Coordinates of C-alpha atoms in Angstrom, one line a residue:
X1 CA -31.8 26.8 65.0
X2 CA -34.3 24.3 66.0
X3 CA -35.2 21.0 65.4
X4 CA -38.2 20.1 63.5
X5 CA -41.1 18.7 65.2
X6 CA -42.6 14.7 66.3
X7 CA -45.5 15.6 63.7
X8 CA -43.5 16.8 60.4
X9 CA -41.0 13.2 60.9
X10 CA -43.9 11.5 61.9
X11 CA -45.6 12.4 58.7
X12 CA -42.7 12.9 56.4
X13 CA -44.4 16.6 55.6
X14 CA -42.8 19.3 54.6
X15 CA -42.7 22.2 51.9
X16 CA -40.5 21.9 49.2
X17 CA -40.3 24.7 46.0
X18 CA -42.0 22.7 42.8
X19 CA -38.6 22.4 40.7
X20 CA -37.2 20.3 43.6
X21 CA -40.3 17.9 43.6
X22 CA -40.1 17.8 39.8
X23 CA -36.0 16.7 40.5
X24 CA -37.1 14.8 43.4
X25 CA -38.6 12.4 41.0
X26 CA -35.3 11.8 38.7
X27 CA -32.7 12.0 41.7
X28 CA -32.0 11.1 44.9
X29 CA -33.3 13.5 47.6
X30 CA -32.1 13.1 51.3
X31 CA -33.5 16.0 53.4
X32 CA -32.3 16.3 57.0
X33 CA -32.5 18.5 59.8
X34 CA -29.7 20.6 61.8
X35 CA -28.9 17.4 63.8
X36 CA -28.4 15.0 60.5
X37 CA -31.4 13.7 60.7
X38 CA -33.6 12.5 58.0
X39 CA -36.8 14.4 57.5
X40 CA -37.8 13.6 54.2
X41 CA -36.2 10.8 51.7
X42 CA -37.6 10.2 48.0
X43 CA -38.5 6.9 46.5
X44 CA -35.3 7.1 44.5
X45 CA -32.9 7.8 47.3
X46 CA -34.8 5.0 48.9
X47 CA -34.1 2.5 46.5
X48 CA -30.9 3.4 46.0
X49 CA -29.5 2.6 49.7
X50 CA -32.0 -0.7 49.9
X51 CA -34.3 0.7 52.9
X52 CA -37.9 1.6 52.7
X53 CA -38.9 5.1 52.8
X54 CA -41.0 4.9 56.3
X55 CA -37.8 3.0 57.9
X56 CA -35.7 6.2 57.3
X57 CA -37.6 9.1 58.6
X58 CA -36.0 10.4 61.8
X59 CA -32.9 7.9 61.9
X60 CA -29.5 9.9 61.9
X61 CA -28.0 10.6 58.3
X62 CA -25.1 8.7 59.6
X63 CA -26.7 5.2 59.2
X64 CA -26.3 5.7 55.4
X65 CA -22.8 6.6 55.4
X66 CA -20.2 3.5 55.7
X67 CA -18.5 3.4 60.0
X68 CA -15.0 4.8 58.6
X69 CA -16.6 7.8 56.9
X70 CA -18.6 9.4 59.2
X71 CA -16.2 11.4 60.8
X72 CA -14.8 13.0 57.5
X73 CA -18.7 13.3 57.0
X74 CA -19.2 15.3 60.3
X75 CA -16.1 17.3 58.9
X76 CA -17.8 18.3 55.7
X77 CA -20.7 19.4 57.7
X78 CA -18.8 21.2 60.3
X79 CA -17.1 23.3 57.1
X80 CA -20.4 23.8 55.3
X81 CA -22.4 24.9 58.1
X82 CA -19.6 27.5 59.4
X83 CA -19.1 28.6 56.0
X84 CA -22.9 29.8 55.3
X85 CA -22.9 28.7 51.8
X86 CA -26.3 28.2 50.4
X87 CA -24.8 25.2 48.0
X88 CA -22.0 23.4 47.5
X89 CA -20.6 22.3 44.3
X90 CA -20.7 18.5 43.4
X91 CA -18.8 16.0 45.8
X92 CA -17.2 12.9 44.9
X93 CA -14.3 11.3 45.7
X94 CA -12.9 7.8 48.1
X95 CA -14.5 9.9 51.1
X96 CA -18.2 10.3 49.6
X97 CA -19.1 6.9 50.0
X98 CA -22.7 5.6 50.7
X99 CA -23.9 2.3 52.7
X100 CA -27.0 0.5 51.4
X101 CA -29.0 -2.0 54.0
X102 CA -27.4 -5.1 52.8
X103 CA -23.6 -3.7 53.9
X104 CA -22.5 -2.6 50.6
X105 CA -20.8 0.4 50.1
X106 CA -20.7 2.8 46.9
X107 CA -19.5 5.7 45.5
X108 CA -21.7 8.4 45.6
X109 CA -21.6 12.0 44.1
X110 CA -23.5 14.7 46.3
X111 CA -24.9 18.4 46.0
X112 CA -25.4 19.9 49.2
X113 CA -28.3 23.0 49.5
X114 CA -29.0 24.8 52.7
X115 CA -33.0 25.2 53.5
X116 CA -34.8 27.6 55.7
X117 CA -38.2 25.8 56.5
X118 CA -41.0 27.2 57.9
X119 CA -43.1 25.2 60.4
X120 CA -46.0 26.4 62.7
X121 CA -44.4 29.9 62.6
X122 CA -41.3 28.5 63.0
X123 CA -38.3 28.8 61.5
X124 CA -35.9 25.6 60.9
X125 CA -32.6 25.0 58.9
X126 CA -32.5 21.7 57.3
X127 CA -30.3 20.8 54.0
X128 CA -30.9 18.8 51.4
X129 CA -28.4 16.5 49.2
X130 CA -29.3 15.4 45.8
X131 CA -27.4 12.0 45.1
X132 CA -25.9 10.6 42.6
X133 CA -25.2 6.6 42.4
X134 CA -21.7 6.5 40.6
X135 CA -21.1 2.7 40.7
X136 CA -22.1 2.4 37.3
X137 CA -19.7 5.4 36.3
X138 CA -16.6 3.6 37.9
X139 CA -16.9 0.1 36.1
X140 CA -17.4 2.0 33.0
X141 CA -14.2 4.1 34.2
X142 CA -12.3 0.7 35.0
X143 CA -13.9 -1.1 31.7
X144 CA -12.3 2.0 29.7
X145 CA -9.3 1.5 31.6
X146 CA -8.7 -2.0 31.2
X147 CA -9.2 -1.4 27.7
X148 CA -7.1 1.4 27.0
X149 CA -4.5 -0.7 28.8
X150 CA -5.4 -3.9 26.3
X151 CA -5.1 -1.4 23.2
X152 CA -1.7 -0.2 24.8
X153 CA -0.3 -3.3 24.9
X154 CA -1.2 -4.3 21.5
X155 CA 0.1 -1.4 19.9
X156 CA 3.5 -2.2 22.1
X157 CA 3.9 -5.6 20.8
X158 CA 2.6 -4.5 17.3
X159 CA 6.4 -5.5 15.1
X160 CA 5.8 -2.3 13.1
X161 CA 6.7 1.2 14.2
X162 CA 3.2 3.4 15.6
X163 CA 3.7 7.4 16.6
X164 CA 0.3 9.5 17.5
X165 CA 0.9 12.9 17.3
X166 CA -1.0 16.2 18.3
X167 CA -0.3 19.1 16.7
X168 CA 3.2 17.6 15.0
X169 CA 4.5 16.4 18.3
X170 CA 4.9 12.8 19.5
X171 CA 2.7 11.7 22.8
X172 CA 2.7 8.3 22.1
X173 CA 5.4 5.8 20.6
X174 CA 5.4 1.9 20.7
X175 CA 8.1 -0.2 21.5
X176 CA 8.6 -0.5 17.6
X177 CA 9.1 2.9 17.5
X178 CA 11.8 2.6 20.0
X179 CA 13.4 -0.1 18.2
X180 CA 13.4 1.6 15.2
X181 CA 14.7 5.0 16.3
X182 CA 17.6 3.3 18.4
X183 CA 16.8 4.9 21.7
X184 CA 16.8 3.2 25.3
X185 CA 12.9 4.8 26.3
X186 CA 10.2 5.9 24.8
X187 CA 10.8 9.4 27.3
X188 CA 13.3 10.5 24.7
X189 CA 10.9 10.7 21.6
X190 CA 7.8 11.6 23.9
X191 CA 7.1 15.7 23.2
X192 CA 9.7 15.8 20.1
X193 CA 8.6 17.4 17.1
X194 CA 8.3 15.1 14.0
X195 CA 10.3 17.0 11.9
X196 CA 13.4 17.1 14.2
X197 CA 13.0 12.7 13.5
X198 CA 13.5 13.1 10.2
X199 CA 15.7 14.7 7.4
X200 CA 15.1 17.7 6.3
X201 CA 14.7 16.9 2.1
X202 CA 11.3 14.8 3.6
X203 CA 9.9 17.9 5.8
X204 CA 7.9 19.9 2.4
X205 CA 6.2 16.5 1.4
X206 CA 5.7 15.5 5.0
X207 CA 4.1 18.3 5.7
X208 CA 1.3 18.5 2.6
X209 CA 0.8 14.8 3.7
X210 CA 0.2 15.7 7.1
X211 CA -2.8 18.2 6.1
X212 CA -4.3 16.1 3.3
X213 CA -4.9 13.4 6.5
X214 CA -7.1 16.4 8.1
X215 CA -9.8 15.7 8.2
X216 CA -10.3 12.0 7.6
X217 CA -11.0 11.6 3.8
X218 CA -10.3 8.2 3.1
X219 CA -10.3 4.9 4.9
X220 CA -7.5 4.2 3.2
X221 CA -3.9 5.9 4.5
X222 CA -2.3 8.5 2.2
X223 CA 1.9 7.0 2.4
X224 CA 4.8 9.6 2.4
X225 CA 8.4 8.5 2.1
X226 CA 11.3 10.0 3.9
X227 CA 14.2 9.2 6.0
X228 CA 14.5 8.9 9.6
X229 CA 17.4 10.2 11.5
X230 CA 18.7 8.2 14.6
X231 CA 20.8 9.1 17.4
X232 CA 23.7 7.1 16.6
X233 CA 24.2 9.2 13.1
X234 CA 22.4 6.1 11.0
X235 CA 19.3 6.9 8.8
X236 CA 17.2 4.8 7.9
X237 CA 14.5 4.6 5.3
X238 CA 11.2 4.6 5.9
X239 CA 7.6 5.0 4.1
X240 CA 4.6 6.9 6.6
X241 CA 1.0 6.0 6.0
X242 CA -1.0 8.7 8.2
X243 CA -4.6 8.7 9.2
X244 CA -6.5 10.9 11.4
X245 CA -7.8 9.3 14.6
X246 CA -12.0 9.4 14.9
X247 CA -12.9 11.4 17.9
X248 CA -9.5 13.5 18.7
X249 CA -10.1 16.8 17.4
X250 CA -8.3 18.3 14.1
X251 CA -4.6 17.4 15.4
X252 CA -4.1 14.3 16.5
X253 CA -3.0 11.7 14.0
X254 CA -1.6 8.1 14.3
X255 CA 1.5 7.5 11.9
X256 CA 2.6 3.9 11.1
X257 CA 6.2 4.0 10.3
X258 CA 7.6 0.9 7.8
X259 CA 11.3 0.8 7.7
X260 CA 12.0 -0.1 4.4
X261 CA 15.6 0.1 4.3
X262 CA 16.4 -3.5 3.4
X263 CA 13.8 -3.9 1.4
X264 CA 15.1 -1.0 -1.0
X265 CA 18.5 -1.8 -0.8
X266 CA 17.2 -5.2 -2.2
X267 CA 15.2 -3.6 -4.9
X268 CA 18.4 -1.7 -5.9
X269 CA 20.9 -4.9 -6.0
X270 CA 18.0 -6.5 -8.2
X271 CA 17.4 -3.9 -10.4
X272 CA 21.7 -3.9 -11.0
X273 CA 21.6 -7.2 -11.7
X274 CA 18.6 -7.3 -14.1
X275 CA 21.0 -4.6 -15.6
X276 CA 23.9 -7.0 -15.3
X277 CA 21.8 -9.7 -16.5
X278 CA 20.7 -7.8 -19.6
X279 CA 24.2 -6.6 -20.4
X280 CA 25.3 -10.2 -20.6
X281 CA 22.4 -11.3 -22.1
X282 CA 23.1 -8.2 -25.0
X283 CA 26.9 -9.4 -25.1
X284 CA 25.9 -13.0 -25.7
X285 CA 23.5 -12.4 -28.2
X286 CA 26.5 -10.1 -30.0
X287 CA 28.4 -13.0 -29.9
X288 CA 26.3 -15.3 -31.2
X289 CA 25.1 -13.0 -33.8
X290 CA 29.3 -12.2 -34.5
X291 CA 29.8 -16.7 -34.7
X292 CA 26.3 -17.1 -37.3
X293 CA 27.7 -14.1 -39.3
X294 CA 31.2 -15.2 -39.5
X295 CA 29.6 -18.9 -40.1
X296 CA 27.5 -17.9 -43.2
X297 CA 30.2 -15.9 -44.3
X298 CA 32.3 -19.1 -44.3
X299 CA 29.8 -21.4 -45.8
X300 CA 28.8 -18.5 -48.8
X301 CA 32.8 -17.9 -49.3
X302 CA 34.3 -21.6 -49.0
X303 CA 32.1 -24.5 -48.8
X304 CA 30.0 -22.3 -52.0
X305 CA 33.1 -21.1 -54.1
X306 CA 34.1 -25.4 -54.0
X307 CA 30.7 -26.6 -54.4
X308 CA 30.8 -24.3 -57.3
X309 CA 34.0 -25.3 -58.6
X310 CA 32.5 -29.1 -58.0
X311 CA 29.6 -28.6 -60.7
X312 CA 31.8 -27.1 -63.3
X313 CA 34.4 -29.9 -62.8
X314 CA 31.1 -32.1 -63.6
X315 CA 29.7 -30.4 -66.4
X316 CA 33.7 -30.9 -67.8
X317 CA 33.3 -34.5 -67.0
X318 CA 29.9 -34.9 -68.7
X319 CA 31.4 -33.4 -71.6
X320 CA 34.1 -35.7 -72.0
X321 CA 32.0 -38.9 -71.1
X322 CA 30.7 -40.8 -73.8
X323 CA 27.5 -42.6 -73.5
X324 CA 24.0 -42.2 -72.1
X325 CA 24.8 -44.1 -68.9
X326 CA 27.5 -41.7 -67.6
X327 CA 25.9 -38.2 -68.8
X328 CA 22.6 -39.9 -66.3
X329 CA 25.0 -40.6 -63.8
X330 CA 26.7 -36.8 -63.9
X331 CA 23.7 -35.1 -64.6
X332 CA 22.2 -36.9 -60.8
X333 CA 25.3 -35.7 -59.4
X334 CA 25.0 -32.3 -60.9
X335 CA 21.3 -32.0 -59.6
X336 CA 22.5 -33.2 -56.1
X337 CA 25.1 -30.2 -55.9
X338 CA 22.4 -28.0 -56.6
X339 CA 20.5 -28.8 -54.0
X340 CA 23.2 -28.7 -51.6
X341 CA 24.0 -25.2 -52.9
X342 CA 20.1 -24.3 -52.5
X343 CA 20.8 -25.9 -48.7
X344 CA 23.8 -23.9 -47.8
X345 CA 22.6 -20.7 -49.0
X346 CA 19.1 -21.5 -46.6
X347 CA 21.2 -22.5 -43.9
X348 CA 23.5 -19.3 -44.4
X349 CA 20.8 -17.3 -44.5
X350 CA 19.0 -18.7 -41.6
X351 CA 22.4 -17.9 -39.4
X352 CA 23.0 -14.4 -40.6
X353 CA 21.0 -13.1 -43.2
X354 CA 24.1 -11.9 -45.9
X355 CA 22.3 -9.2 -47.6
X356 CA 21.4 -7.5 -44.2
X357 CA 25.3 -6.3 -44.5
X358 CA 25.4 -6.4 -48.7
X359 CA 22.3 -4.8 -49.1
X360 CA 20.6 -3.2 -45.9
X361 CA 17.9 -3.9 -43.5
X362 CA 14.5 -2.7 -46.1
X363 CA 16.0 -5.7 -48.2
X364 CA 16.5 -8.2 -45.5
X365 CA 13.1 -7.6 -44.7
X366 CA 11.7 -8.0 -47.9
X367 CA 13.5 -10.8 -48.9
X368 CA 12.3 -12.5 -45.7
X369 CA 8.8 -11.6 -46.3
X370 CA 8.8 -13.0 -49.5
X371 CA 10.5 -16.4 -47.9
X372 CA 7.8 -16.6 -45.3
X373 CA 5.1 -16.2 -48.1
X374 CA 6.6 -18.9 -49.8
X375 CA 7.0 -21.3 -47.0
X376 CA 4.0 -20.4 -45.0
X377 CA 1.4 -20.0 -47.7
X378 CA 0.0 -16.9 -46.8
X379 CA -0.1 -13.1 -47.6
X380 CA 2.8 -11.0 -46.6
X381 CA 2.6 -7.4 -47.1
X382 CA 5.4 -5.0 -46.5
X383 CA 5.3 -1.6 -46.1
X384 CA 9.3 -0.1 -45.9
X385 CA 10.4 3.7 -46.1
X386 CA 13.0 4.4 -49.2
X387 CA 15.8 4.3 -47.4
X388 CA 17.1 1.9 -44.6
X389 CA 16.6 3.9 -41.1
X390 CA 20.1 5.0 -39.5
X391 CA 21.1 1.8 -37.2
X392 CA 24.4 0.4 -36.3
X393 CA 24.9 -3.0 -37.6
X394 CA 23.9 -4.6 -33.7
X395 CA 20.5 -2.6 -33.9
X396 CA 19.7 -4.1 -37.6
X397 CA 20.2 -7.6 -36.7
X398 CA 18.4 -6.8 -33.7
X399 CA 15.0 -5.3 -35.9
X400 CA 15.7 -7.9 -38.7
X401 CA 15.2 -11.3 -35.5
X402 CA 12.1 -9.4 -34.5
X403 CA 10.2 -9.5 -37.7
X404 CA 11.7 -13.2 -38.3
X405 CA 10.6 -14.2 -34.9
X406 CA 7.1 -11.8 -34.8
X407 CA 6.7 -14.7 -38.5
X408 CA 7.4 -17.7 -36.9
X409 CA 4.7 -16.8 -33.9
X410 CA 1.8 -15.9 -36.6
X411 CA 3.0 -19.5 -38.2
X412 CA 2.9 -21.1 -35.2
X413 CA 0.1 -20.1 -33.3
X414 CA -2.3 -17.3 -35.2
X415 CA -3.8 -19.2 -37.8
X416 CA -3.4 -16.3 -40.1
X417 CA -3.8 -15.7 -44.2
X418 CA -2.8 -12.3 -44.4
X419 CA -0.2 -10.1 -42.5
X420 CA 1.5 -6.7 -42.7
X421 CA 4.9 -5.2 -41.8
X422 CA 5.4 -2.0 -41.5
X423 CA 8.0 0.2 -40.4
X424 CA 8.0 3.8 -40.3
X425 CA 10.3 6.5 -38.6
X426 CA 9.5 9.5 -36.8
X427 CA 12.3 12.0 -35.4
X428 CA 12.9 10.7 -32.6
X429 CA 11.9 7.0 -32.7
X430 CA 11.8 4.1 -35.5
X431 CA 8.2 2.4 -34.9
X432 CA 8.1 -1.6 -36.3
X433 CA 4.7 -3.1 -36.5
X434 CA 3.7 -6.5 -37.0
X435 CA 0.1 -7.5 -37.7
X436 CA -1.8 -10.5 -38.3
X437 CA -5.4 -11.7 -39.5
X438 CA -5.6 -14.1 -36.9
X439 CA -7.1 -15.2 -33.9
X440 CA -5.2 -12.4 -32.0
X441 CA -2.9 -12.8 -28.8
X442 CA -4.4 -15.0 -25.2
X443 CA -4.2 -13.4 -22.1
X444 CA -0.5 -13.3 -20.4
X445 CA 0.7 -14.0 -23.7
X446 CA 4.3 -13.2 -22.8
X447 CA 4.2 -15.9 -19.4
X448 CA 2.8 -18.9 -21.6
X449 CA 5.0 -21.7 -21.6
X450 CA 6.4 -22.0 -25.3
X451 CA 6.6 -18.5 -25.8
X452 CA 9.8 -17.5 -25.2
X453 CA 10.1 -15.8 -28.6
X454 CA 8.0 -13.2 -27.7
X455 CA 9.9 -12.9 -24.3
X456 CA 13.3 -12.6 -26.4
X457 CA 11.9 -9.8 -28.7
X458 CA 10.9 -7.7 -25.8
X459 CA 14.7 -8.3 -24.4
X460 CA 15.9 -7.3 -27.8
X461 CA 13.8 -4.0 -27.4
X462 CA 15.2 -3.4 -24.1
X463 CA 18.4 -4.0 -24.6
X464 CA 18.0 -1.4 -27.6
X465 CA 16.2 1.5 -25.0
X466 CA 13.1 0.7 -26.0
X467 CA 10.2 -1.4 -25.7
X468 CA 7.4 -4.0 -26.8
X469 CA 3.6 -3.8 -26.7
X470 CA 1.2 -6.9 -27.7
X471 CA -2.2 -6.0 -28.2
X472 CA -5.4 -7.6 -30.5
X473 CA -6.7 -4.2 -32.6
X474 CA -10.6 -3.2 -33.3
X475 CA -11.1 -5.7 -36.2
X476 CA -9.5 -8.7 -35.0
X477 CA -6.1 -10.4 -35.3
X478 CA -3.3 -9.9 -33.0
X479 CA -0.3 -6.6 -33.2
X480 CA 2.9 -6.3 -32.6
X481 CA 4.6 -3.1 -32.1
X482 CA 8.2 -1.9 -31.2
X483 CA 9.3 1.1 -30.2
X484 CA 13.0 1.9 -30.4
X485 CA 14.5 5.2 -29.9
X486 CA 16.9 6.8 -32.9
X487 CA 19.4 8.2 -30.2
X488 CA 20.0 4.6 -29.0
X489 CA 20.2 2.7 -32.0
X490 CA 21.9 5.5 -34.8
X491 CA 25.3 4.9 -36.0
X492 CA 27.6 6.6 -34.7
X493 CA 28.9 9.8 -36.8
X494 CA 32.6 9.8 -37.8
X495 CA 34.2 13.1 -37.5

């Protein structure tokens, strides 16, 4: 092995194959001789350690690797040289470190090749490293990692629970997560499979949820109830949104767990006392219905039966009185019980409707269509099957305030001529509708301030199973309709 001559360093000659000039161009290209020295160096290896080319040419290798490295440097040599390898697979590492003119020092990545030159009929071994400047690389590598460490730590003071699994198993869980499963470190969830986290009635839907979030579909999460099991024998409630995570393959999927425990324990005291509510609210208005009925019955029975008794003890007295002056005078007093009879007889009817329990609901109704006609000065047309549908006396009552209130609110507020009742039966539901001519309902109807009629006919519906819809029909004017089912409102059958 020989060195390569005054004349080839002098001149910075040599032959190199064309794909390594075409390379030489893109890359840094140090060529040096069997004593590290540097034969040949291209613009871009050049640049990269600050020096000219010119400057290079015949200084030992060594002056571009930092003082503490050149002995692991003459190490690597050493090994390549006795090992006779014609390459060596990329190099990188704390000990593959360059030194630029100004006295900084980089990390460099290096593939060494072994040359045979041929010179004057010579024959010399030099080697060549292509260089890579991996500065660049490492801030990106420390940029990434300071991020991934920023996104760590807000997803570990995120308040709500965050898993990421791959292929069904955890390999990532917040501090949330923790929290929520009752365990001391995140190590004990780290590798479990989801399904042992959670009880087994949730594992089928979990499941179907967990492959309609593969691929990503929507941008909005896909949420899955279930219940989560804890160490300490507690469950908890909890709903899952899943979504695949861009850029992880097919398996990996973040899951955001919300404990809603409280939450639906609250939902189920509310909806007991709404229930509670209701069932006082149904026992009052029973109540009060009872108090109106037994007060009509009163007035019809005993302030009627002596007002009654009243006018034929006058018409005895007119009869026995003499004279123009007292007949006027009885005959005033006469027409004055009348009207009180014609007043007690509204007011009774008004509290509890008598021939509702003389005469049955269709008569009720009609007699309090033909009252609203009357009063109101419009159109009332009713529409009744030929017998009264099968209701117990608190579902009658109940029917018979909804068409009195469903008049009052066309009085009121629909500026109507003309409207129609109608109630029909089906067999398994008795359907009472309501309609008007008028300027139909307003938006939020129900919520409007002064409209608590309408409010209290949909609580009479629910308290009876079913329910109330408000809606304005094609051709104007405004409809109510209730729906009550027959199996919560027939009287019961005596055996």
């Amino acid at each position: 092995m020989t060195a390569l001559p005054a004349a080839a360093l002098s001149n910075g000659f040599f032959d190199l194959p064309s794909e390594m000039v075409a390379g030489a161009s893109r890359e840094a290209v140090v060529l040096v001789d069997a004593r590290q020295c540097i034969v040949a160096i291209n613009a871009a290896a050049a640049r990269m350690f600050g020096h000219a080319q010119p400057d290079l040419l015949g200084r030992p290798l060594s002056c571009l690797i930092p003082d503490g490295l050149r002995d692991v440097h003459d190490q690597h040599v050493q090994h390549f040289t006795a090992a006779q390898q014609a390459e060596r697979a990329p190099l990188h590492g704390e000990a593959l470190q360059g030194l630029r003119a100004d006295g900084q020092v980089f990390p460099v990545e290096v593939v060494v090749s072994r040359l045979e030159l041929v010179l004057d009929g010579q024959r010399h071994t030099c080697f060549m490293a292509m260089m890579c400047d991996l500065s660049t690389q490492h801030g990106l590598r420390s940029e990434v990692a300071m991020l991934s460490e920023r996104v760590r730590t807000v997803l570990d003071l995120t308040p709500v629970a965050i898993w990421i699994v791959d292929d069904e198993q955890l390999v990532y869980a917040n501090r949330a997560a923790v929290h929520l499963f009752g365990v001391s470190d995140r190590a004990q969830l780290i590798g479990r499979s989801i399904y042992t986290l959670l009880h087994a009635s949730g594992h089928v839907p979990l499941r179907s949820h967990l492959q309609s979030a593969r691929p990503v579909k929507s941008a909005t999460p896909a949420v899955v109830s279930g219940t989560l099991l804890r160490p300490d024998g507690q469950t908890r409630e909890v709903d899952i949104a899943t979504s695949a995570l861009p850029d992880h393959g097919q398996t990996v999927l973040q899951m955001v767990i919300i404990d809603v425990t409280e939450s639906q324990r609250q939902a189920r005291e509310q909806s007991l006392h709404r229930v509670e509510l209701r069932r006082l609210a149904a026992s009052v208005v029973e109540a009060r219905e009872e108090e109106r009925r037994r007060i009509a019955r009163e007035l019809h029975d005993e302030l009627g039966q002596r007002l009654t008794a009243m006018k034929m003890e006058l018409f005895g007295l007119r009869a026995e009185t003499p004279g123009p002056g007292g007949n006027g005078r009885i005959t005033s007093m006469l027409e004055m019980v009348d009207s009180t009879v014609a007043a007690l007889r509204r007011i009774a009817a008004d509290l509890r409707p008598l021939m509702l329990d003389d005469l049955g609901l269709n008569a009720a109704i009609e007699w309090l269509a033909r009252d609203a006609a009357r009063r109101m000065d419009m159109e009332v047309t009713v529409q009744l099957g030929t017998e009264d549908p099968p209701l117990g006396p608190g579902a009658d009552i109940a029917l018979y305030r909804m068409v009195q209130e469903a008049l009052t609110n066309v009085a009121r507020h629909a500026n109507a001529t003309d409207v129609r009742i109608e109630l029909r039966q089906s067999a398994d539901e008795l359907i009472l509708t309501v309609r008007d001519n008028g300027h139909g309902f307003p938006d939020r109807s129900m919520r409007q301030d002064g409209r608590y009629g309408l409010l209290g006919m949909r609580e009479r519906a629910i308290m009876l199973g079913g329910q109330l819809d408000l809606d304005n029909p094609p051709g104007g004017g405004a409809r109510i309709t209730v729906h009550l089912p027959l199996k919560q409102t027939r009287k019961k059958e005596t055996p």
